[in-house]
Short mmCIF file of C-alpha atoms in Angstrom, two decimals:
data_model
loop_
_atom_site.label_atom_id
_atom_site.label_comp_id
_atom_site.label_asym_id
_atom_site.label_seq_id
_atom_site.Cartn_x
_atom_site.Cartn_y
_atom_site.Cartn_z
CA UNK A 579 42.04 -69.03 -57.81
CA UNK A 580 45.54 -68.24 -56.56
CA UNK A 581 44.64 -64.81 -56.87
CA UNK A 582 41.41 -64.94 -54.77
CA UNK A 583 43.14 -66.54 -51.80
CA UNK A 584 45.35 -63.94 -51.69
CA UNK A 585 42.87 -61.33 -51.79
CA UNK A 586 40.87 -63.25 -49.10
CA UNK A 587 44.07 -63.15 -47.01
CA UNK A 588 44.48 -59.35 -47.37
CA UNK A 589 40.82 -58.81 -46.34
CA UNK A 590 41.71 -60.98 -43.30
CA UNK A 591 44.37 -58.64 -42.10
CA UNK A 592 41.77 -55.63 -42.17
CA UNK A 593 41.16 -56.26 -38.18
CA UNK A 594 44.85 -56.36 -37.59
CA UNK A 595 45.29 -53.01 -39.35
CA UNK A 596 42.53 -51.33 -37.67
CA UNK A 597 44.08 -52.23 -34.48
CA UNK A 598 47.50 -50.91 -35.28
CA UNK A 599 45.64 -47.62 -36.42
CA UNK A 600 43.66 -47.40 -32.89
CA UNK A 601 47.17 -46.86 -31.08
CA UNK A 602 47.22 -43.73 -28.99
CA UNK A 603 49.05 -40.82 -30.64
CA UNK A 604 47.74 -38.14 -28.25
CA UNK A 605 49.18 -37.70 -24.73
CA UNK A 606 46.82 -36.21 -22.37
CA UNK A 607 48.00 -34.16 -19.09
CA UNK A 608 48.14 -36.00 -16.00
CA UNK A 609 46.44 -34.60 -12.78
CA UNK A 610 49.13 -35.42 -10.24
CA UNK A 611 52.10 -34.44 -12.69
CA UNK A 612 50.52 -31.05 -13.08
CA UNK A 613 49.46 -30.59 -9.62
CA UNK A 614 53.16 -31.03 -8.58
CA UNK A 615 54.96 -29.19 -11.51
CA UNK A 616 52.87 -26.12 -10.59
CA UNK A 617 53.65 -26.60 -6.90
CA UNK A 618 50.07 -26.05 -6.00
CA UNK A 619 49.69 -27.36 -2.66
CA UNK A 620 52.73 -25.33 -1.24
CA UNK A 621 51.66 -22.13 -2.64
CA UNK A 622 47.77 -22.63 -1.62
CA UNK A 623 48.97 -23.15 1.98
CA UNK A 624 51.34 -20.17 1.98
CA UNK A 625 48.83 -17.86 0.38
CA UNK A 626 46.01 -19.06 2.83
CA UNK A 627 48.39 -18.37 5.91
CA UNK A 628 48.82 -14.77 4.57
CA UNK A 629 45.14 -14.37 3.72
CA UNK A 630 45.43 -14.24 0.36
CA UNK A 631 44.05 -13.42 -2.16
CA UNK A 632 41.99 -11.14 0.20
CA UNK A 633 38.35 -11.25 0.61
CA UNK A 634 37.28 -8.62 -1.81
CA UNK A 635 39.63 -10.07 -4.67
CA UNK A 636 37.66 -10.42 -8.15
CA UNK A 637 40.61 -11.53 -10.18
CA UNK A 638 42.34 -14.66 -10.14
CA UNK A 639 45.76 -15.24 -8.37
CA UNK A 640 48.94 -15.75 -10.16
CA UNK A 641 48.48 -19.53 -9.50
CA UNK A 642 44.95 -19.87 -10.62
CA UNK A 643 46.12 -18.02 -13.70
CA UNK A 644 49.07 -20.36 -14.23
CA UNK A 645 46.41 -23.28 -14.17
CA UNK A 646 44.21 -21.79 -16.57
CA UNK A 647 47.17 -20.92 -19.04
CA UNK A 648 48.84 -24.42 -18.78
CA UNK A 649 45.41 -26.15 -19.43
CA UNK A 650 44.70 -23.89 -22.44
CA UNK A 651 48.21 -24.86 -23.57
CA UNK A 652 47.52 -28.19 -23.34
CA UNK A 653 44.00 -28.05 -24.80
CA UNK A 654 46.04 -26.25 -27.93
CA UNK A 655 48.31 -29.19 -28.36
CA UNK A 656 45.24 -31.43 -28.57
CA UNK A 657 43.71 -29.13 -31.08
CA UNK A 658 47.13 -28.86 -33.16
CA UNK A 659 47.39 -33.06 -32.77
CA UNK A 660 43.89 -33.25 -34.31
CA UNK A 661 44.44 -30.90 -37.24
CA UNK A 662 47.84 -32.13 -38.19
CA UNK A 663 46.51 -35.96 -37.97
CA UNK A 664 43.37 -34.96 -40.09
CA UNK A 665 45.78 -33.18 -42.63
CA UNK A 666 48.03 -36.55 -42.69
CA UNK A 667 45.08 -38.91 -42.86
CA UNK A 668 43.46 -36.85 -45.73
CA UNK A 669 46.86 -37.11 -47.53
CA UNK A 670 47.16 -40.69 -47.18
CA UNK A 671 43.52 -41.23 -48.32
CA UNK A 672 44.11 -39.43 -51.64
CA UNK A 673 47.11 -41.57 -52.53
CA UNK A 674 45.46 -44.35 -51.40
CA UNK A 675 42.59 -43.86 -53.98
CA UNK A 676 42.33 -46.70 -56.43
CA UNK A 677 40.24 -45.37 -59.12
CA UNK A 678 42.91 -44.80 -61.70
CA UNK A 679 44.82 -47.88 -60.83
CA UNK A 680 41.60 -50.04 -61.28
CA UNK A 681 40.86 -48.02 -64.68
CA UNK A 682 44.42 -48.99 -65.84
CA UNK A 683 43.84 -52.33 -64.90
CA UNK A 684 40.35 -52.54 -66.97
CA UNK A 685 42.07 -51.42 -70.24
CA UNK A 686 45.36 -53.29 -69.68
CA UNK A 687 44.41 -55.72 -72.66
CA UNK A 688 44.63 -52.36 -74.80
CA UNK A 689 48.02 -51.69 -73.23
CA UNK A 690 49.41 -55.16 -74.16
CA UNK A 691 47.94 -54.69 -77.84
CA UNK A 692 49.67 -51.51 -78.16
CA UNK A 693 52.85 -52.89 -76.65
CA UNK A 694 52.85 -56.19 -79.12
CA UNK A 695 52.25 -54.10 -82.15
CA UNK A 696 55.21 -51.85 -81.21
CA UNK A 697 57.21 -54.96 -80.69
CA UNK A 698 56.08 -56.71 -83.98
CA UNK A 699 56.88 -53.25 -85.63
CA UNK A 700 60.37 -52.98 -84.29
CA UNK A 701 61.32 -56.06 -85.84
CA UNK A 702 59.15 -55.90 -89.11
CA UNK A 703 62.02 -54.56 -91.56
CA UNK A 704 64.59 -56.73 -90.18
CA UNK A 705 62.40 -59.79 -90.65
CA UNK A 706 61.16 -58.71 -94.10
CA UNK A 707 64.98 -58.30 -95.24
CA UNK A 708 65.80 -61.67 -93.55
CA UNK A 709 62.91 -63.62 -95.37
CA UNK A 710 63.74 -61.87 -98.54
CA UNK A 711 67.21 -63.19 -98.14
CA UNK A 712 66.24 -66.68 -97.45
CA UNK A 713 63.70 -66.74 -100.33
CA UNK A 714 66.53 -65.50 -102.58
CA UNK A 715 69.02 -68.15 -101.71
CA UNK A 716 66.12 -70.75 -102.07
CA UNK A 717 65.44 -69.26 -105.41
CA UNK A 718 69.42 -69.71 -105.97
CA UNK A 719 69.39 -73.19 -105.25
CA UNK A 720 66.07 -74.13 -107.21
CA UNK A 721 67.93 -72.39 -110.21
CA UNK A 722 71.20 -74.29 -109.75
CA UNK A 723 69.26 -77.55 -109.55
CA UNK A 724 67.36 -77.11 -112.43
CA UNK A 725 70.46 -76.47 -114.69
CA UNK A 726 72.47 -79.24 -112.73
CA UNK A 727 72.14 -82.94 -111.42
CA UNK A 728 74.56 -82.40 -108.51
CA UNK A 729 77.09 -80.23 -106.74
CA UNK A 730 74.65 -77.93 -105.23
CA UNK A 731 76.03 -78.45 -101.77
CA UNK A 732 77.65 -74.80 -101.35
CA UNK A 733 74.12 -73.05 -102.76
CA UNK A 734 72.18 -75.51 -100.31
CA UNK A 735 74.34 -74.44 -97.27
CA UNK A 736 73.96 -70.84 -98.09
CA UNK A 737 70.11 -71.31 -98.29
CA UNK A 738 70.00 -73.07 -94.86
CA UNK A 739 72.15 -70.40 -93.05
CA UNK A 740 69.89 -67.50 -94.27
CA UNK A 741 66.94 -69.92 -93.53
CA UNK A 742 68.51 -70.41 -89.92
CA UNK A 743 68.99 -66.84 -89.29
CA UNK A 744 65.49 -65.90 -90.39
CA UNK A 745 63.82 -68.72 -88.09
CA UNK A 746 66.41 -67.75 -85.21
CA UNK A 747 64.94 -64.10 -85.57
CA UNK A 748 61.29 -65.51 -85.71
CA UNK A 749 61.99 -67.47 -82.45
CA UNK A 750 63.28 -64.64 -80.72
CA UNK A 751 60.44 -62.17 -81.43
CA UNK A 752 58.12 -64.97 -80.32
CA UNK A 753 59.99 -65.40 -77.12
CA UNK A 754 60.03 -61.60 -76.63
CA UNK A 755 56.32 -61.73 -77.50
CA UNK A 756 55.54 -64.68 -74.75
CA UNK A 757 57.68 -63.03 -72.38
CA UNK A 758 55.75 -59.59 -73.10
CA UNK A 759 52.63 -61.16 -72.42
CA UNK A 760 53.58 -62.97 -68.92
CA UNK A 761 54.65 -59.41 -68.03
CA UNK A 762 51.41 -57.86 -68.52
CA UNK A 763 49.33 -61.16 -66.77
CA UNK A 764 51.84 -60.50 -64.06
CA UNK A 765 51.40 -56.82 -63.51
CA UNK A 766 47.85 -57.46 -63.82
CA UNK A 767 47.70 -59.77 -61.01
CA UNK A 768 49.82 -57.46 -58.96
CA UNK A 769 47.97 -54.46 -59.62
CA UNK A 770 44.77 -56.17 -58.54
CA UNK A 771 46.49 -57.15 -55.22
CA UNK A 772 47.79 -53.64 -54.92
CA UNK A 773 44.02 -52.48 -55.31
CA UNK A 774 42.96 -54.48 -52.43
CA UNK A 775 45.80 -53.84 -50.27
CA UNK A 776 45.32 -50.15 -50.69
CA UNK A 777 41.40 -50.46 -50.45
CA UNK A 778 42.15 -52.09 -46.86
CA UNK A 779 44.63 -49.45 -45.89
CA UNK A 780 42.06 -46.75 -47.10
CA UNK A 781 39.34 -48.26 -44.70
CA UNK A 782 41.86 -48.11 -42.25
CA UNK A 783 42.82 -44.71 -42.58
CA UNK A 784 39.10 -43.72 -42.88
CA UNK A 785 38.65 -45.53 -39.26
CA UNK A 786 41.37 -43.37 -37.88
CA UNK A 787 39.73 -40.04 -39.15
CA UNK A 788 36.35 -41.31 -37.43
CA UNK A 789 38.32 -41.71 -34.49
CA UNK A 790 39.84 -38.36 -34.10
CA UNK A 791 36.81 -36.50 -32.97
CA UNK A 792 35.86 -38.93 -30.17
CA UNK A 793 39.60 -38.81 -29.01
CA UNK A 794 39.97 -35.02 -29.29
CA UNK A 795 36.57 -34.51 -27.40
CA UNK A 796 38.01 -37.02 -24.65
CA UNK A 797 41.23 -34.86 -24.45
CA UNK A 798 39.44 -31.89 -24.30
CA UNK A 799 36.94 -32.88 -21.57
CA UNK A 800 39.96 -34.37 -19.55
CA UNK A 801 41.67 -30.85 -19.78
CA UNK A 802 38.77 -28.98 -18.54
CA UNK A 803 38.42 -31.66 -15.65
CA UNK A 804 42.07 -31.30 -14.53
CA UNK A 805 41.52 -27.61 -14.75
CA UNK A 806 38.21 -27.73 -12.23
CA UNK A 807 40.27 -30.17 -10.33
CA UNK A 808 43.59 -28.11 -10.08
CA UNK A 809 41.67 -25.07 -9.19
CA UNK A 810 39.64 -26.66 -6.54
CA UNK A 811 42.58 -28.16 -5.17
CA UNK A 812 43.93 -24.65 -4.90
CA UNK A 813 41.01 -23.05 -3.31
CA UNK A 814 40.30 -26.04 -0.88
CA UNK A 815 44.04 -26.02 0.65
CA UNK A 816 43.78 -22.24 0.60
CA UNK A 817 40.79 -21.88 2.44
CA UNK A 818 42.16 -24.70 4.73
CA UNK A 819 45.11 -22.36 5.90
CA UNK A 820 43.47 -19.23 5.95
CA UNK A 821 42.61 -19.55 9.95
CA UNK A 822 39.00 -18.64 9.68
CA UNK A 823 39.51 -15.62 7.45
CA UNK A 824 36.98 -15.60 4.69
CA UNK A 825 37.66 -16.53 0.73
CA UNK A 826 36.72 -14.11 -1.87
CA UNK A 827 33.46 -14.81 -3.56
CA UNK A 828 35.04 -15.59 -6.88
CA UNK A 829 36.20 -18.91 -5.22
CA UNK A 830 32.61 -20.56 -5.80
CA UNK A 831 32.83 -19.37 -9.49
CA UNK A 832 34.31 -21.95 -12.10
CA UNK A 833 37.11 -20.76 -14.42
CA UNK A 834 36.27 -20.98 -17.94
CA UNK A 835 38.67 -21.46 -20.85
CA UNK A 836 38.56 -19.69 -23.95
CA UNK A 837 36.04 -20.54 -26.79
CA UNK A 838 37.99 -22.86 -29.42
CA UNK A 839 37.06 -23.91 -32.94
CA UNK A 840 37.23 -27.44 -33.66
CA UNK A 841 38.96 -28.95 -36.84
CA UNK A 842 36.62 -30.44 -39.49
CA UNK A 843 36.75 -34.20 -39.28
CA UNK A 844 33.67 -35.12 -41.53
CA UNK A 845 33.92 -38.30 -43.35
CA UNK A 846 30.68 -38.35 -45.29
CA UNK A 847 32.81 -37.39 -48.65
CA UNK A 848 35.05 -40.14 -47.56
CA UNK A 849 32.82 -42.66 -47.42
CA UNK A 850 31.48 -42.00 -50.85
CA UNK A 851 34.84 -42.67 -52.25
CA UNK A 852 35.30 -45.46 -50.20
CA UNK A 853 31.56 -47.10 -51.72
CA UNK A 854 32.87 -45.86 -55.23
CA UNK A 855 36.20 -47.91 -54.92
CA UNK A 856 34.62 -51.04 -53.19
CA UNK A 857 32.30 -51.18 -56.41
CA UNK A 858 35.22 -50.24 -58.99
CA UNK A 859 37.36 -53.16 -57.15
CA UNK A 860 34.46 -55.80 -57.28
CA UNK A 861 33.49 -54.86 -61.13
CA UNK A 862 37.27 -55.44 -61.96
CA UNK A 863 37.32 -58.60 -60.18
CA UNK A 864 34.28 -59.58 -61.98
CA UNK A 865 36.12 -58.61 -65.28
CA UNK A 866 39.58 -60.30 -64.65
CA UNK A 867 38.89 -63.53 -66.68
CA UNK A 868 37.60 -61.45 -69.87
CA UNK A 869 40.46 -59.20 -69.75
CA UNK A 870 42.98 -62.18 -69.45
CA UNK A 871 41.16 -63.48 -72.31
CA UNK A 872 41.61 -60.65 -74.23
CA UNK A 873 45.40 -60.55 -73.46
CA UNK A 874 45.63 -64.12 -74.80
CA UNK A 875 43.66 -63.62 -78.14
CA UNK A 876 45.68 -60.52 -78.90
CA UNK A 877 48.81 -62.72 -77.83
CA UNK A 878 47.81 -65.55 -80.26
CA UNK A 879 47.07 -63.32 -83.22
CA UNK A 880 50.46 -61.46 -83.22
CA UNK A 881 52.13 -64.63 -82.36
CA UNK A 882 50.45 -66.18 -85.59
CA UNK A 883 51.58 -63.46 -87.89
CA UNK A 884 55.29 -64.60 -87.16
CA UNK A 885 55.29 -67.94 -89.18
CA UNK A 886 58.37 -69.66 -90.14
CA UNK A 887 59.13 -70.39 -93.66
CA UNK A 888 58.19 -73.82 -93.56
CA UNK A 889 57.40 -74.06 -97.17
CA UNK A 890 60.65 -74.68 -98.23
CA UNK A 891 60.86 -78.65 -99.22
CA UNK A 892 64.03 -79.05 -97.50
CA UNK A 893 63.41 -77.13 -94.37
CA UNK A 894 65.53 -78.67 -91.47
CA UNK A 895 63.01 -80.56 -89.37
CA UNK A 896 64.87 -79.89 -86.21
CA UNK A 897 64.56 -76.31 -86.73
CA UNK A 898 60.74 -76.69 -87.45
CA UNK A 899 60.25 -78.55 -84.15
CA UNK A 900 61.87 -75.31 -82.63
CA UNK A 901 60.04 -72.79 -84.57
CA UNK A 902 56.32 -74.30 -84.69
CA UNK A 903 56.12 -75.30 -80.72
CA UNK A 904 52.88 -74.43 -79.49
CA UNK A 905 52.72 -71.02 -77.56
CA UNK A 906 52.26 -71.20 -74.14
#
């Protein structure tokens, strides 16, 4: 239940993430700033007073050409921003893909079983040796008792010491096994939360990618509008100061920017991946209890294999309480 509450909290933060994703990253050119930087008004007046460009002129003036080059440069900046931003977003989408992590979570019980088997195997030889030693000391004690009516304190002490070492080792292995189970269950929960967080981030990054095209279009349109506005400003001011002299015919024509190729910002494939990951995460959440159950079942099986030597008739009661405690 606690896990599901945390999942809901993460989903509730999606809108905030999307809001941060909409933060402007592209700086558009400003009309007044460019008009001032290019010194358009002053040059237009001076040229108009000089009757420049002449009425028969067909080529752009240096000022008009500077306006065109400047706006094409601004447009190129917008294109470079879009291309680099799309590349960065696509890289983020690849790193945020949860498919592999979901698959690992689904099979985490198998990973735990392998780890538990390895843990028990690592201690197997030592446990066998300690068990053999305890049984050997028990046999010595029984043999001594059969031949003597008393004075077996030394043999009993040796038996109890050997048994204590064995039981302590059993307890240590059981505790390690218990800790191992806890680690895998905690990792499972942490990975599910991480999957959900990454999926929210994936959705946010996808929204950013969807937003690139309209933002780029807006930037390009603004560049064209500023181009037309600055050119018109130059020509109108030039004509005003020509003292009645005619303007060249090309003043009535617009200045066209060079054709450009827009970057690919299609999200169709990313949308398919998003749906696939959403379904995978939903399936994982539905299997969580079963996965936990399989981990617990494997734990009990391995835990039960580590049986203390409770068959011994003089098994110390205090030790039995420690070893035979129910696993958590």
